[in-house]
mmCIF file of C-alpha atoms and ligand atoms in Angstrom:
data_model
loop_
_atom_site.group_PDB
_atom_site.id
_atom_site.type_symbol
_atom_site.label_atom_id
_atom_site.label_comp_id
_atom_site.label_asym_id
_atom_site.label_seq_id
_atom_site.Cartn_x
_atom_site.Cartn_y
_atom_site.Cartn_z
ATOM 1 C CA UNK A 7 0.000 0.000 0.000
ATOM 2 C CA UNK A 8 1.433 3.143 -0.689
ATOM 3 C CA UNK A 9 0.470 5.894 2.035
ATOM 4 C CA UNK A 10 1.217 8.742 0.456
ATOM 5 C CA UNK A 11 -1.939 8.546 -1.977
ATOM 6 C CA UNK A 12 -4.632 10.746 -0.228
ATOM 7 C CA UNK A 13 -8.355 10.218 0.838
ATOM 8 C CA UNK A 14 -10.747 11.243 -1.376
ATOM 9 C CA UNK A 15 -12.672 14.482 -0.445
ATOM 10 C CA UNK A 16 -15.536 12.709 0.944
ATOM 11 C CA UNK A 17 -17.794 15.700 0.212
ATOM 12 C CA UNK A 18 -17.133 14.986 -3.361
ATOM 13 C CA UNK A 19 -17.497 11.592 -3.115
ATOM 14 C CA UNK A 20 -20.995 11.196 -1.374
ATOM 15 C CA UNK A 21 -23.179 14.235 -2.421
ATOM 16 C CA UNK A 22 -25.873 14.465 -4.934
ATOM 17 C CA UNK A 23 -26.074 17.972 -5.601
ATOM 18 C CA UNK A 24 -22.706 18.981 -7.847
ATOM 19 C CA UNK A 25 -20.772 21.821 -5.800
ATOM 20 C CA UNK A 26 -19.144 23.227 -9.022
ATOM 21 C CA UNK A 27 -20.269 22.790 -12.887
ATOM 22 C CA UNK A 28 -18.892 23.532 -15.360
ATOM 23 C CA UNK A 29 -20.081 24.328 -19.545
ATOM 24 C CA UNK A 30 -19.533 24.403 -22.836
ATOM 25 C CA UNK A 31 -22.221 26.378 -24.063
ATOM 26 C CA UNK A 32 -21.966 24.784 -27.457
ATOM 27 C CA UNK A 33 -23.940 25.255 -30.400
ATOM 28 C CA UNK A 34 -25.225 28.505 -30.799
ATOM 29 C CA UNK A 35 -23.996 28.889 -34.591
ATOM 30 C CA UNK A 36 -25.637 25.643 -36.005
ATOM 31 C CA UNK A 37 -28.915 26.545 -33.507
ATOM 32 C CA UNK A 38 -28.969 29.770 -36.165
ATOM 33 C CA UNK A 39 -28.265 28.512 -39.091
ATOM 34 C CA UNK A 40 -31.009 25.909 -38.856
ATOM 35 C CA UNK A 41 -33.666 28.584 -38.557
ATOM 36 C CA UNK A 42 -31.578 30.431 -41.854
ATOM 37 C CA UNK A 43 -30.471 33.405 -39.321
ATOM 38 C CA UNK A 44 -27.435 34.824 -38.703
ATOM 39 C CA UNK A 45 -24.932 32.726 -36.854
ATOM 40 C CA UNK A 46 -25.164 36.019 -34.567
ATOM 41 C CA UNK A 47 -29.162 35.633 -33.487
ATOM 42 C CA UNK A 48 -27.561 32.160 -31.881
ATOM 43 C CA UNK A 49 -25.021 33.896 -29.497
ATOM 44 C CA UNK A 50 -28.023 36.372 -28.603
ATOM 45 C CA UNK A 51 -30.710 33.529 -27.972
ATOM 46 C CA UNK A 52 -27.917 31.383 -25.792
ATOM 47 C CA UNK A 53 -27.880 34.877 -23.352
ATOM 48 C CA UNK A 54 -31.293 33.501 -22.419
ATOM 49 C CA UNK A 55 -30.077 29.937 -21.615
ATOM 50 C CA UNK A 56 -27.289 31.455 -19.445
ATOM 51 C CA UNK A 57 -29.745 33.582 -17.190
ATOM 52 C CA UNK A 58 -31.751 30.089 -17.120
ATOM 53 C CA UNK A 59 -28.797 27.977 -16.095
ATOM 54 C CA UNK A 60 -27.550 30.760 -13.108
ATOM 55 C CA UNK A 61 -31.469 30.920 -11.780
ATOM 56 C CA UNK A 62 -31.417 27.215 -11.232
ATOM 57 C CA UNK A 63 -28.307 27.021 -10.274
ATOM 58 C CA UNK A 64 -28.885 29.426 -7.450
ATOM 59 C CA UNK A 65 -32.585 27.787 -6.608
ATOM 60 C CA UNK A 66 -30.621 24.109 -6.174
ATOM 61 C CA UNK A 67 -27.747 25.918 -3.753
ATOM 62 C CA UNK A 68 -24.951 24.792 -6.390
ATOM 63 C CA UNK A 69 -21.893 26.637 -5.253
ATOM 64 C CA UNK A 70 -19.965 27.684 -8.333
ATOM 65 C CA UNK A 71 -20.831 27.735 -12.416
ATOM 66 C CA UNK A 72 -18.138 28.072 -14.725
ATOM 67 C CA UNK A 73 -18.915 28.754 -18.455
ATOM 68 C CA UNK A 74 -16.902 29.262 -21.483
ATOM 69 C CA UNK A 75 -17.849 32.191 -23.772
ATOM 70 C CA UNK A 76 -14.499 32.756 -25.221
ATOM 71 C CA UNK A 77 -11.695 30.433 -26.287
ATOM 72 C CA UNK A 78 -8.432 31.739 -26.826
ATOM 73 C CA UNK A 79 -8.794 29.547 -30.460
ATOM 74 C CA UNK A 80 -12.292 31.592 -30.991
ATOM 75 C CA UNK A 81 -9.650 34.922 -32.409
ATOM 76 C CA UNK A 82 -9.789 32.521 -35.335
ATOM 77 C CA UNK A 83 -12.997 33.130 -36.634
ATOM 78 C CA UNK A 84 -14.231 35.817 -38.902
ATOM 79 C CA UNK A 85 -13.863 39.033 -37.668
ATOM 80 C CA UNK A 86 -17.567 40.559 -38.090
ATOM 81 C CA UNK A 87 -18.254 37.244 -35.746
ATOM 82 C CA UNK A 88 -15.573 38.239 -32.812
ATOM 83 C CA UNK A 89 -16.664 41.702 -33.208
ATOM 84 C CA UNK A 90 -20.322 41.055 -32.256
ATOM 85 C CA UNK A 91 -19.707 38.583 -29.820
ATOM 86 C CA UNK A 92 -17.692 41.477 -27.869
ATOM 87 C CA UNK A 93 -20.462 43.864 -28.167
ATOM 88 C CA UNK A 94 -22.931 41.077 -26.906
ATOM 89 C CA UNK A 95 -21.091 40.775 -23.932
ATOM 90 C CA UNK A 96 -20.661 44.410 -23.146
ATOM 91 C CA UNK A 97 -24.416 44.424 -23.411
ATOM 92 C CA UNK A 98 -25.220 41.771 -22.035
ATOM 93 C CA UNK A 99 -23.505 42.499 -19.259
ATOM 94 C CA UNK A 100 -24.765 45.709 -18.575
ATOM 95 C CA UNK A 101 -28.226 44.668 -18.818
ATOM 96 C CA UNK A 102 -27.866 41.734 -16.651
ATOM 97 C CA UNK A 103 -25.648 43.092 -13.455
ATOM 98 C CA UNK A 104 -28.106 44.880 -11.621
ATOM 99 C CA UNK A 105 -30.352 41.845 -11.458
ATOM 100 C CA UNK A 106 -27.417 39.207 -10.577
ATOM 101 C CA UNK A 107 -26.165 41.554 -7.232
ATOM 102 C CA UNK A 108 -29.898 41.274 -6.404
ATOM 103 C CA UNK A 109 -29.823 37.730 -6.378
ATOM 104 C CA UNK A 110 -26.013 37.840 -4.710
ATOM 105 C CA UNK A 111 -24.190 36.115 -7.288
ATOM 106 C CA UNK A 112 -21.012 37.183 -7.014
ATOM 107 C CA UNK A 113 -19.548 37.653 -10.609
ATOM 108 C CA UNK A 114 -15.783 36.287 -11.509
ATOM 109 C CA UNK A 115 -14.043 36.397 -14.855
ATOM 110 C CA UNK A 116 -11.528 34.574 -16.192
ATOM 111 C CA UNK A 117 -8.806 34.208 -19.075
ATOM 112 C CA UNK A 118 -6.574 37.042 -20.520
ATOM 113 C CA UNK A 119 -9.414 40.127 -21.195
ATOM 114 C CA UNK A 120 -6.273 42.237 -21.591
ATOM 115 C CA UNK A 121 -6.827 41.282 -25.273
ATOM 116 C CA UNK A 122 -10.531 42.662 -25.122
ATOM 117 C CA UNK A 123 -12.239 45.788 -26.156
ATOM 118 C CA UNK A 124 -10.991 48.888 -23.019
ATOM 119 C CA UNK A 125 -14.687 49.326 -22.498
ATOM 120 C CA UNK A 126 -15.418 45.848 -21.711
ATOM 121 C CA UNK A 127 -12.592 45.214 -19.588
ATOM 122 C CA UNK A 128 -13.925 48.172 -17.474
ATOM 123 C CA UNK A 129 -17.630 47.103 -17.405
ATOM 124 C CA UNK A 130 -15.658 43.010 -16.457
ATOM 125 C CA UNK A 131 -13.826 44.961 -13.396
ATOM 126 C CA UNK A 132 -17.158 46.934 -12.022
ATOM 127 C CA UNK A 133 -18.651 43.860 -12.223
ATOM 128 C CA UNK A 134 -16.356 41.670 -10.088
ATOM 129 C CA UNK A 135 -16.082 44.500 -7.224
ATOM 130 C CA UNK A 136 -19.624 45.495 -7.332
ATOM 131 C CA UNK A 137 -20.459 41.542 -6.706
ATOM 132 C CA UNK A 138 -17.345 40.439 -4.406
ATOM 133 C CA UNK A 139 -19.292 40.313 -0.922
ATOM 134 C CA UNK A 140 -21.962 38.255 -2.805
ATOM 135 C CA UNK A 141 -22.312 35.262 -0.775
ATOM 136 C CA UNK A 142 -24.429 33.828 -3.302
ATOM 137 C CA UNK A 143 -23.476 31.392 -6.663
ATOM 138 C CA UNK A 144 -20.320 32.181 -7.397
ATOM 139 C CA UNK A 145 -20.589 32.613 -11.513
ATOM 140 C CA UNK A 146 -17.135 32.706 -13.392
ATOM 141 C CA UNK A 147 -17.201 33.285 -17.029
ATOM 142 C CA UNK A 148 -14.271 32.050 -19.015
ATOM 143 C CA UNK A 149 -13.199 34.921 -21.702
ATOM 144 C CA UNK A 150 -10.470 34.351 -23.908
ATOM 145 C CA UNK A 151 -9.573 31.604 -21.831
ATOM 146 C CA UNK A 152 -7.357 28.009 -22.471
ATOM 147 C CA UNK A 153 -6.522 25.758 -20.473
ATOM 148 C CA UNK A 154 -3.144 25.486 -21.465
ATOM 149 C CA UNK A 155 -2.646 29.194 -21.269
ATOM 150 C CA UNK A 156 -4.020 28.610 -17.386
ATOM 151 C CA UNK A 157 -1.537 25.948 -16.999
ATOM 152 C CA UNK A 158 1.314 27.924 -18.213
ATOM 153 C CA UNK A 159 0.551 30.785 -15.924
ATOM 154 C CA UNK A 160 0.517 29.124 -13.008
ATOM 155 C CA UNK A 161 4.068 27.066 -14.358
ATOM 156 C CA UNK A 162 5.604 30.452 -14.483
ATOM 157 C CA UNK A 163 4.235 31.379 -10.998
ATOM 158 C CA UNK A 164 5.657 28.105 -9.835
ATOM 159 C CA UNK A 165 8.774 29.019 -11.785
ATOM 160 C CA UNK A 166 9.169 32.366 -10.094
ATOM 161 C CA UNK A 167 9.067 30.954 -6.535
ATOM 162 C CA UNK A 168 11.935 28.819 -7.354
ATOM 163 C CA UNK A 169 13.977 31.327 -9.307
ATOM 164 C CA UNK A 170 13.919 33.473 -6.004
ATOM 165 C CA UNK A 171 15.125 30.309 -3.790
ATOM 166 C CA UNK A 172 11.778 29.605 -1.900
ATOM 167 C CA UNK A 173 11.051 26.136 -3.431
ATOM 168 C CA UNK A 174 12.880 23.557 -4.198
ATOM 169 C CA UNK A 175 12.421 21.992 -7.576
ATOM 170 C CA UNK A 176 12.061 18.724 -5.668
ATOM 171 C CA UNK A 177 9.776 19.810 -3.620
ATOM 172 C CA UNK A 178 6.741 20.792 -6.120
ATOM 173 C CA UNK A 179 3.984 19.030 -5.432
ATOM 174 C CA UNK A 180 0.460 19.906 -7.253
ATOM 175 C CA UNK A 181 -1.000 22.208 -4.532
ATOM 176 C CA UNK A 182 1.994 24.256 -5.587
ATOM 177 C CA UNK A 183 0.347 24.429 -9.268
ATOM 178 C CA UNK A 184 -3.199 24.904 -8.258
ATOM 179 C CA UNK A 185 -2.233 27.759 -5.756
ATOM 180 C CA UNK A 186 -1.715 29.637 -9.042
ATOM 181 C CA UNK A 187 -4.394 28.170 -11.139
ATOM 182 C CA UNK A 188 -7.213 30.928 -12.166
ATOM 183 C CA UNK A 189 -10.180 29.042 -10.505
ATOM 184 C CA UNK A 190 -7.808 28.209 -7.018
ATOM 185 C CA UNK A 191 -10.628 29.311 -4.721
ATOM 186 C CA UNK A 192 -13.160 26.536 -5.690
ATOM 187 C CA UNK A 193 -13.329 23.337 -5.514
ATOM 188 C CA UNK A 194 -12.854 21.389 -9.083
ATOM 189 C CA UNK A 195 -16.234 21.310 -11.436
ATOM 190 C CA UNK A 196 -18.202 18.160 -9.890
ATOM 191 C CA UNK A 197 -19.818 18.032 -13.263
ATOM 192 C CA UNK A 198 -18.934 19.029 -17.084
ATOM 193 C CA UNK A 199 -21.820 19.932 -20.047
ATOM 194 C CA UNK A 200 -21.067 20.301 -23.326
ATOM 195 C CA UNK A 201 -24.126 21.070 -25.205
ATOM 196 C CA UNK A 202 -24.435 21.160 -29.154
ATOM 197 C CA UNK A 203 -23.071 17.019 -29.423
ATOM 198 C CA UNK A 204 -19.349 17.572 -29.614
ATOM 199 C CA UNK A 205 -17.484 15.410 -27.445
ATOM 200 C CA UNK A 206 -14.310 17.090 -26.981
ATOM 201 C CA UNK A 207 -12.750 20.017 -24.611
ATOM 202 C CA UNK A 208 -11.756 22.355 -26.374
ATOM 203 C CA UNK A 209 -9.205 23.930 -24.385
ATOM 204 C CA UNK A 210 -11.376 24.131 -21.761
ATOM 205 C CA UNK A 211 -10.242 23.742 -17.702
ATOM 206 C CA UNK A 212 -7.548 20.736 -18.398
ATOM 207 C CA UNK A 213 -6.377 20.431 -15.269
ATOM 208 C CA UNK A 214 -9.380 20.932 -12.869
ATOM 209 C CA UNK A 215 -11.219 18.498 -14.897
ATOM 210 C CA UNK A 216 -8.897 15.494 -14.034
ATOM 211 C CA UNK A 217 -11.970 14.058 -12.019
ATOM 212 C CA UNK A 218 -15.422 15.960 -13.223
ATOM 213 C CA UNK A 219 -18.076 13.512 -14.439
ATOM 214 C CA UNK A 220 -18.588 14.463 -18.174
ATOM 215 C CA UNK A 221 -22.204 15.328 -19.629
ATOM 216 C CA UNK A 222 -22.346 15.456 -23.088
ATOM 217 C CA UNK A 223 -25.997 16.571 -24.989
ATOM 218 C CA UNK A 224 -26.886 16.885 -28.602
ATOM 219 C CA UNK A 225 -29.265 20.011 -27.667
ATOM 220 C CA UNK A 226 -27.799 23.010 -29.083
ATOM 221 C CA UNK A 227 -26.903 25.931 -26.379
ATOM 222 C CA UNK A 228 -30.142 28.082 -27.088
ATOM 223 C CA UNK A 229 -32.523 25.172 -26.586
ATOM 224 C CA UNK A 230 -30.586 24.287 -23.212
ATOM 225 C CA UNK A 231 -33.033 25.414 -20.552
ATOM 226 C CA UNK A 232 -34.280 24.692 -16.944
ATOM 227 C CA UNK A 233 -35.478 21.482 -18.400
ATOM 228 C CA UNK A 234 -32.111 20.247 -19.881
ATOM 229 C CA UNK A 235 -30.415 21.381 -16.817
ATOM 230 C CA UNK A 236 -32.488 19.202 -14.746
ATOM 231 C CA UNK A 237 -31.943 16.523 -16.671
ATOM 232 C CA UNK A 238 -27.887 16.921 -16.590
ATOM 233 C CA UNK A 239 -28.023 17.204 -12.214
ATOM 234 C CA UNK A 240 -30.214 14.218 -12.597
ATOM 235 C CA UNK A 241 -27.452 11.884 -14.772
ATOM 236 C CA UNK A 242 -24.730 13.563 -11.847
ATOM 237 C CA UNK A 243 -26.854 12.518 -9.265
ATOM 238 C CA UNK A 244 -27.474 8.552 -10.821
ATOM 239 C CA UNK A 245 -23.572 8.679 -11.096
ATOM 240 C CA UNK A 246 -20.862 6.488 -8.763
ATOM 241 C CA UNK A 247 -18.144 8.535 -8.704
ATOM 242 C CA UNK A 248 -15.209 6.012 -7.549
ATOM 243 C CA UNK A 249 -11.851 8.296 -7.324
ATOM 244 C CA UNK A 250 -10.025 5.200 -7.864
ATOM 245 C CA UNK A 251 -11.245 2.723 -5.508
ATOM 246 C CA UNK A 252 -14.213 -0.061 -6.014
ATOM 247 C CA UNK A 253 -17.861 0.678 -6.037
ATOM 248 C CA UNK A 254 -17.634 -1.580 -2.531
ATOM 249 C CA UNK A 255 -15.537 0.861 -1.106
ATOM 250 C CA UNK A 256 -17.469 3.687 -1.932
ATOM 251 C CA UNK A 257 -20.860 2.253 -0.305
ATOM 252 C CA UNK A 258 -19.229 1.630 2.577
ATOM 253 C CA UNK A 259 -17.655 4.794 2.746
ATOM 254 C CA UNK A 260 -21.068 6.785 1.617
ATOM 255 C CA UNK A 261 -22.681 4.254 4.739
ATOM 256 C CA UNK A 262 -20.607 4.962 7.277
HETATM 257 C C1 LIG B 11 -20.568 28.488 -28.950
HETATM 258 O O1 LIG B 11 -21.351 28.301 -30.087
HETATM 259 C C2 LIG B 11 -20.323 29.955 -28.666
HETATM 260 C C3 LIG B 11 -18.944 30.408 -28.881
HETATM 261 C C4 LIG B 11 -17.936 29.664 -29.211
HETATM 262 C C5 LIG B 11 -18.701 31.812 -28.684
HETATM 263 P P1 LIG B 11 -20.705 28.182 -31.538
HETATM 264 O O2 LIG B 11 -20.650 29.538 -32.133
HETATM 265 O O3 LIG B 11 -19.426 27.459 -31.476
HETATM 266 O O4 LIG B 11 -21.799 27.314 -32.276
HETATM 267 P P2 LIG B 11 -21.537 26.202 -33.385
HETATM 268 O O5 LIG B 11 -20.653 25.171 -32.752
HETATM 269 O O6 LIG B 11 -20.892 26.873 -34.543
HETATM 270 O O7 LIG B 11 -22.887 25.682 -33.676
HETATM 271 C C1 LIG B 12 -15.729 25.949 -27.342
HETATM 272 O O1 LIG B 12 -16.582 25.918 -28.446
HETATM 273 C C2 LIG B 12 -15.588 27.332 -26.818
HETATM 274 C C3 LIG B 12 -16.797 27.981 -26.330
HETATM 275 C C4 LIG B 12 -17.987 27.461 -26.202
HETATM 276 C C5 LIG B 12 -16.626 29.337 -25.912
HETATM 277 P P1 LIG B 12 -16.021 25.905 -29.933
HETATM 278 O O2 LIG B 12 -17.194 25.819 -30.804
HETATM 279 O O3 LIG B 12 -15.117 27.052 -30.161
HETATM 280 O O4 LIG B 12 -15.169 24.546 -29.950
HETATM 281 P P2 LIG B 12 -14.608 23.723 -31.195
HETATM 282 O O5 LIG B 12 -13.859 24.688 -32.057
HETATM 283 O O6 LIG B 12 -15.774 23.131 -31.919
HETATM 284 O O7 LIG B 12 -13.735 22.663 -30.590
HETATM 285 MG MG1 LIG B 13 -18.940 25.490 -31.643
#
């Protein structure tokens, strides 16, 4: 037996209810050009989904949601596309805020928004200090964001500590990694959607994902409402999640 492997976080083991999910709010493009719209009119109608997902999210007492609006691969598309996207979040934004303190979400971004329009990284700051006493869902949106660009920010953090003689190279162990991860202050995404039937990543939270369960749906982002979301916390809550050891262990463990 080798002692140095840790207990599983028990809460994470036993409970029903995911702390943290995570999405891929997938599919708003196709959901658009099906109805012969601009790809646009599917960003716009997924807006609706979002304030869908947060409500229930704060109704069930889920702790965290983490969504990806912005890859750091999504510069690659055609400019009018990127363009509008921008403006819907600056809008969206602004129309939404007053109505998410209310509820006491407290509002988190994440990714590299240096890149993003001055305005919108202004309206992204008021956001986060207007909401940061919230004790309500904690709702982090992932803007320009990769995984591997989260990684490599917390390498170099890792990096610096050792450069200045406080760490020995030896002595990294993971909690040294995560202390400089973006999302460091939750616990890891209980449970992953991806909406709009890809089953892939994307460059989405690599390393906090190590032990999510994945939920993969063929319904497109817009068409993701209260309904679908019930549906995914249902699947989580049918799930055994085993960390590694046998389903025996973990029904005597959940038991106990
Ligand atoms: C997701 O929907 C939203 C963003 C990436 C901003 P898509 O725009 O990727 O929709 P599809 O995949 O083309 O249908
Ligand atoms: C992932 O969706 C990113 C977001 C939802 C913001 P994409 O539509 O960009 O992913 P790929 O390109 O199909 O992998
Ligand atoms: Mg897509």
């Amino acid at each position: 037996m080798n002692d140095s492997v840790e207990q599983p976080d028990l809460e994470r083991l036993g409970s029903a209810v995911p702390r943290h999910v995570a999405i891929i709010m997938d599919g708003n493009g196709r959901w658009a050009e099906q109805r012969k719209k601009m790809r646009f009119s599917g960003h716009k109608a997924g807006v609706d989904s979002l304030r869908q997902v947060v409500r229930c999210c704060s109704d069930k007492g889920i702790k965290a949601l983490t969504v990806f609006a912005f890859s750091s691969e999504n510069w690659r598309r055609p400019k009018e596309e990127v363009g509008l996207l921008m403006d819907l979040f600056l809008i969206s934004l602004r129309r939404e805020i007053k109505r998410l303190h209310k509820n006491k979400v407290r509002m988190n971004f994440i990714g590299d928004i240096s890149a993003f329009p001055k305005k919108l990284q202004k309206e992204i700051a008021a956001a986060q200090e207007l909401t940061i006493e919230n004790s309500g869902l904690t709702f982090t949106i992932a803007v320009n964001y990769g995984g591997r660009w989260d990684i490599t920010e917390a390498m170099r953090g890792v990096a610096r500590e050792v450069a200045e003689g406080n760490l020995a190279p030896d002595a990294i162990t993971s909690e040294h990694i995560e202390r400089y991860l973006s999302l460091r202050e939750l616990p890891e995404p209980d449970l992953f959607i991806r909406t709009g039937g890809e089953m892939r990543i994307s460059n989405f939270m690599l390393w906090q994902l190590a032990y999510s369960e994945l939920y993969f749906t063929d319904t497109l982002w817009p068409d993701f409402k209260t309904e679908a979301f019930a549906s995914a916390l249902e699947s989580f809550a049918n799930r055994q999640r085993r960390f590694g050891m046998t389903g025996n262990q973990v029904e005597q463990i959940k038991g106990a």
